Short mmCIF file of C-alpha atoms in Angstrom, two decimals:
data_model
loop_
_atom_site.label_atom_id
_atom_site.label_comp_id
_atom_site.label_asym_id
_atom_site.label_seq_id
_atom_site.Cartn_x
_atom_site.Cartn_y
_atom_site.Cartn_z
CA UNK A 1 -1.86 55.38 2.34
CA UNK A 2 -1.24 56.41 -1.06
CA UNK A 3 -1.65 54.39 -4.23
CA UNK A 4 1.94 54.55 -4.86
CA UNK A 5 2.70 53.11 -1.15
CA UNK A 6 0.49 50.24 -1.87
CA UNK A 7 1.74 49.66 -5.44
CA UNK A 8 5.39 49.97 -4.77
CA UNK A 9 5.98 46.64 -3.10
CA UNK A 10 4.31 44.69 -5.78
CA UNK A 11 6.07 46.54 -8.47
CA UNK A 12 9.31 45.34 -6.67
CA UNK A 13 8.27 42.01 -6.53
CA UNK A 14 7.24 41.87 -10.21
CA UNK A 15 10.60 43.10 -11.36
CA UNK A 16 12.44 40.65 -9.24
CA UNK A 17 9.73 37.67 -9.21
CA UNK A 18 10.71 35.86 -12.51
CA UNK A 19 13.85 34.66 -11.17
CA UNK A 20 12.96 31.16 -10.08
CA UNK A 21 9.77 30.40 -11.70
CA UNK A 22 9.29 26.55 -11.84
CA UNK A 23 12.31 26.07 -9.82
CA UNK A 24 14.81 27.34 -12.84
CA UNK A 25 18.07 28.38 -11.47
CA UNK A 26 17.68 26.87 -7.81
CA UNK A 27 20.50 24.70 -6.78
CA UNK A 28 19.14 23.69 -3.30
CA UNK A 29 17.46 20.35 -3.43
CA UNK A 30 15.09 21.44 -0.51
CA UNK A 31 13.88 24.76 -2.34
CA UNK A 32 13.62 22.99 -5.68
CA UNK A 33 11.25 20.45 -4.21
CA UNK A 34 9.34 22.99 -2.43
CA UNK A 35 8.88 24.91 -5.50
CA UNK A 36 8.23 22.26 -8.12
CA UNK A 37 6.17 19.73 -6.00
CA UNK A 38 4.54 21.84 -3.24
CA UNK A 39 4.24 25.66 -4.47
CA UNK A 40 3.76 24.91 -7.96
CA UNK A 41 1.89 21.56 -7.40
CA UNK A 42 1.55 19.59 -10.64
CA UNK A 43 -2.27 19.81 -10.53
CA UNK A 44 -3.09 17.53 -7.67
CA UNK A 45 -6.81 17.63 -6.27
CA UNK A 46 -6.79 16.74 -2.75
CA UNK A 47 -9.80 15.22 -1.08
CA UNK A 48 -10.36 18.18 1.21
CA UNK A 49 -10.43 20.97 -1.45
CA UNK A 50 -13.95 20.46 -2.72
CA UNK A 51 -15.28 20.33 0.90
CA UNK A 52 -13.55 23.32 2.01
CA UNK A 53 -13.90 25.46 -1.24
CA UNK A 54 -17.71 24.56 -1.39
CA UNK A 55 -17.97 25.97 2.22
CA UNK A 56 -16.00 29.09 1.20
CA UNK A 57 -18.53 29.71 -1.63
CA UNK A 58 -21.25 29.60 1.00
CA UNK A 59 -19.32 31.81 3.30
CA UNK A 60 -19.19 34.44 0.61
CA UNK A 61 -22.86 34.14 -0.15
CA UNK A 62 -23.91 34.51 3.64
CA UNK A 63 -26.19 37.23 4.40
CA UNK A 64 -24.99 37.36 8.04
CA UNK A 65 -21.46 38.58 7.17
CA UNK A 66 -20.55 42.17 6.20
CA UNK A 67 -18.71 42.91 2.71
CA UNK A 68 -15.61 43.66 4.63
CA UNK A 69 -15.65 40.20 6.33
CA UNK A 70 -16.07 38.58 3.15
CA UNK A 71 -13.34 40.49 1.34
CA UNK A 72 -10.92 39.25 3.97
CA UNK A 73 -11.74 35.60 3.11
CA UNK A 74 -8.70 33.55 2.16
CA UNK A 75 -8.61 32.73 -1.58
CA UNK A 76 -8.85 29.18 -2.66
CA UNK A 77 -5.49 29.42 -4.31
CA UNK A 78 -3.57 30.58 -1.05
CA UNK A 79 -5.73 28.06 1.01
CA UNK A 80 -4.88 25.18 -1.26
CA UNK A 81 -1.14 26.19 -0.85
CA UNK A 82 -1.44 26.28 2.95
CA UNK A 83 -2.77 22.68 2.81
CA UNK A 84 0.09 21.45 0.43
CA UNK A 85 2.45 23.01 2.94
CA UNK A 86 1.16 21.34 5.97
CA UNK A 87 0.67 18.01 3.99
CA UNK A 88 4.24 18.02 3.13
CA UNK A 89 5.83 19.05 6.21
CA UNK A 90 3.39 17.61 8.86
CA UNK A 91 3.22 19.99 11.53
CA UNK A 92 1.66 18.91 14.87
CA UNK A 93 1.52 22.15 16.71
CA UNK A 94 0.02 25.07 14.77
CA UNK A 95 -0.52 28.56 15.70
CA UNK A 96 -2.54 31.17 13.79
CA UNK A 97 -2.09 34.97 14.48
CA UNK A 98 -4.20 37.55 12.89
CA UNK A 99 -7.96 38.22 11.74
CA UNK A 100 -9.35 34.57 10.85
CA UNK A 101 -12.33 33.52 8.64
CA UNK A 102 -11.81 29.99 10.00
CA UNK A 103 -11.38 28.73 6.46
CA UNK A 104 -7.64 29.23 6.52
CA UNK A 105 -7.44 26.90 9.56
CA UNK A 106 -9.48 24.36 7.73
CA UNK A 107 -7.05 24.28 5.09
CA UNK A 108 -4.09 24.23 7.42
CA UNK A 109 -5.48 21.24 9.55
CA UNK A 110 -7.25 19.11 6.97
CA UNK A 111 -4.11 16.76 6.25
CA UNK A 112 -4.58 14.89 9.59
CA UNK A 113 -6.48 14.41 12.80
CA UNK A 114 -5.06 15.18 16.34
CA UNK A 115 -3.23 18.29 15.60
CA UNK A 116 -2.74 20.90 18.27
CA UNK A 117 -4.00 24.41 16.69
CA UNK A 118 -4.22 27.65 18.48
CA UNK A 119 -5.67 30.75 17.06
CA UNK A 120 -5.20 34.50 18.26
CA UNK A 121 -7.56 36.79 16.66
CA UNK A 122 -9.60 40.01 17.50
CA UNK A 123 -13.05 38.02 17.59
CA UNK A 124 -14.57 34.63 16.78
CA UNK A 125 -17.69 35.82 14.60
CA UNK A 126 -16.47 34.43 11.50
CA UNK A 127 -14.77 31.38 12.73
CA UNK A 128 -17.82 30.12 14.65
CA UNK A 129 -19.82 30.39 11.28
CA UNK A 130 -17.28 28.20 9.59
CA UNK A 131 -16.48 25.65 12.29
CA UNK A 132 -20.26 25.19 12.98
CA UNK A 133 -20.32 23.57 9.42
CA UNK A 134 -16.86 21.95 9.08
CA UNK A 135 -13.96 21.39 11.32
CA UNK A 136 -11.22 18.60 11.01
CA UNK A 137 -9.53 19.36 14.32
CA UNK A 138 -10.28 21.18 17.67
CA UNK A 139 -9.24 24.75 17.65
CA UNK A 140 -8.40 26.87 20.74
CA UNK A 141 -9.46 30.43 19.96
CA UNK A 142 -7.78 33.26 21.99
CA UNK A 143 -9.77 36.56 21.28
CA UNK A 144 -8.34 39.97 22.04
CA UNK A 145 -5.14 41.59 21.86
CA UNK A 146 -2.23 39.67 20.22
CA UNK A 147 0.46 41.38 22.36
CA UNK A 148 -1.24 40.17 25.52
CA UNK A 149 -2.34 36.72 24.45
CA UNK A 150 0.93 35.61 22.76
CA UNK A 151 3.03 35.23 25.72
CA UNK A 152 0.18 33.30 27.60
CA UNK A 153 -0.06 30.94 24.55
CA UNK A 154 3.85 30.59 24.33
CA UNK A 155 3.69 29.37 28.09
CA UNK A 156 1.38 26.30 26.96
CA UNK A 157 3.52 25.15 24.03
CA UNK A 158 7.21 24.29 24.20
CA UNK A 159 7.63 24.99 20.34
CA UNK A 160 5.86 25.80 17.18
CA UNK A 161 5.94 23.44 14.07
CA UNK A 162 4.17 26.01 12.09
CA UNK A 163 2.79 29.63 12.58
CA UNK A 164 0.45 31.51 10.22
CA UNK A 165 0.30 35.33 10.08
CA UNK A 166 -3.15 35.84 8.42
CA UNK A 167 -2.49 39.58 8.08
CA UNK A 168 1.03 40.37 8.77
CA UNK A 169 0.59 43.87 7.42
CA UNK A 170 -2.03 44.80 9.89
CA UNK A 171 -0.33 43.92 13.01
CA UNK A 172 0.96 46.87 15.25
CA UNK A 173 4.44 45.23 15.74
CA UNK A 174 4.61 42.47 13.34
CA UNK A 175 8.23 42.01 13.64
CA UNK A 176 8.06 41.65 17.47
CA UNK A 177 5.54 39.12 17.03
CA UNK A 178 7.50 37.15 14.57
CA UNK A 179 10.49 37.40 16.86
CA UNK A 180 8.57 36.26 19.87
CA UNK A 181 7.42 32.91 17.92
CA UNK A 182 10.86 32.50 16.48
CA UNK A 183 12.16 31.78 19.88
CA UNK A 184 10.24 28.53 20.27
CA UNK A 185 11.00 26.97 16.90
CA UNK A 186 12.63 23.61 15.87
CA UNK A 187 14.58 22.30 12.88
CA UNK A 188 11.51 21.46 11.20
CA UNK A 189 9.44 24.66 12.06
CA UNK A 190 8.30 27.03 9.30
CA UNK A 191 6.12 30.10 9.15
CA UNK A 192 4.01 31.74 6.40
CA UNK A 193 3.18 35.31 6.47
CA UNK A 194 0.33 36.91 4.49
CA UNK A 195 0.37 40.35 3.37
CA UNK A 196 3.95 41.05 2.85
CA UNK A 197 3.45 43.26 -0.18
CA UNK A 198 0.38 45.16 1.10
CA UNK A 199 2.31 48.29 1.76
CA UNK A 200 5.84 49.56 2.21
CA UNK A 201 5.69 49.14 5.95
CA UNK A 202 4.74 45.62 5.57
CA UNK A 203 7.53 45.01 3.01
CA UNK A 204 10.04 46.49 5.27
CA UNK A 205 8.84 44.15 8.16
CA UNK A 206 9.33 41.14 5.71
CA UNK A 207 12.80 42.29 4.85
CA UNK A 208 13.60 42.40 8.50
CA UNK A 209 12.12 38.85 9.00
CA UNK A 210 14.45 37.33 6.19
CA UNK A 211 17.42 38.77 8.09
CA UNK A 212 16.47 36.99 11.37
CA UNK A 213 19.43 35.00 12.59
CA UNK A 214 17.20 31.95 12.93
CA UNK A 215 15.84 31.96 9.55
CA UNK A 216 17.79 29.98 7.09
CA UNK A 217 15.62 29.95 3.95
CA UNK A 218 13.10 32.43 2.81
CA UNK A 219 10.77 32.27 0.01
CA UNK A 220 8.83 35.35 -1.26
CA UNK A 221 5.46 34.83 -3.32
CA UNK A 222 3.24 37.42 -4.75
CA UNK A 223 1.28 37.79 -1.26
CA UNK A 224 2.95 35.26 1.00
CA UNK A 225 6.38 34.81 2.53
CA UNK A 226 7.69 31.45 3.65
CA UNK A 227 10.53 31.03 6.05
CA UNK A 228 12.30 27.98 7.36
CA UNK A 229 14.42 27.35 10.37
CA UNK A 230 16.35 24.25 9.30
CA UNK A 231 19.82 24.66 10.44
CA UNK A 232 21.07 22.20 8.01
CA UNK A 233 20.11 24.50 4.92
CA UNK A 234 22.34 27.38 3.90
CA UNK A 235 20.89 30.90 4.40
CA UNK A 236 19.42 31.85 1.17
CA UNK A 237 16.43 34.04 -0.10
CA UNK A 238 14.20 33.07 -3.15
CA UNK A 239 11.67 35.19 -5.04
CA UNK A 240 9.06 33.01 -7.10
CA UNK A 241 6.49 34.26 -9.36
CA UNK A 242 3.27 32.50 -8.15
#
């Protein structure tokens, strides 16, 4: 991948991304609340942030993990946003697809106990390190090929309230994985996709996701894409500088 291929999606976002900063120009009450109270949270520090961020610091200092593994650790900024999203919309059935450091799942599940959380990932080395030190809910981990494991998981769950694609840009067929998950959504479901600006392939996949007939509202951030499936909302796409 050339430098230009990696930079171009980010350049497109920068040129377009100042459109709805702080909710300016947004007429949808749902999206205005999402931007002003959840995405651009007014500085609230939640009880779990110190715990998870301290563990994240220890994770990055661990001698047992490679530089590559540490480099993929979720940022505290993105992690705290995942918490605010789940805390706001209260998903009960959560699925994570992609390489996981375990920290992202801690952020997503910290808002409540008794959640159903499943994780599809290549291996479980990093998650084991994290879960031994801090875990808010039990997590069922499926290691191996996503395309093989996802149909199995889908048979166990009637629908997903929340799906997090931790490395959307790294999946062989990211749009197909999204499409399969979208078949089992409800009115309150929402998905978050990380890595939508990593390269042009990922950005084109994100453009296809936004056009999916079940998606009503999409929100594009600097590294994350968020989509909602609420039939009561008008189909709209928003770009937020975050």
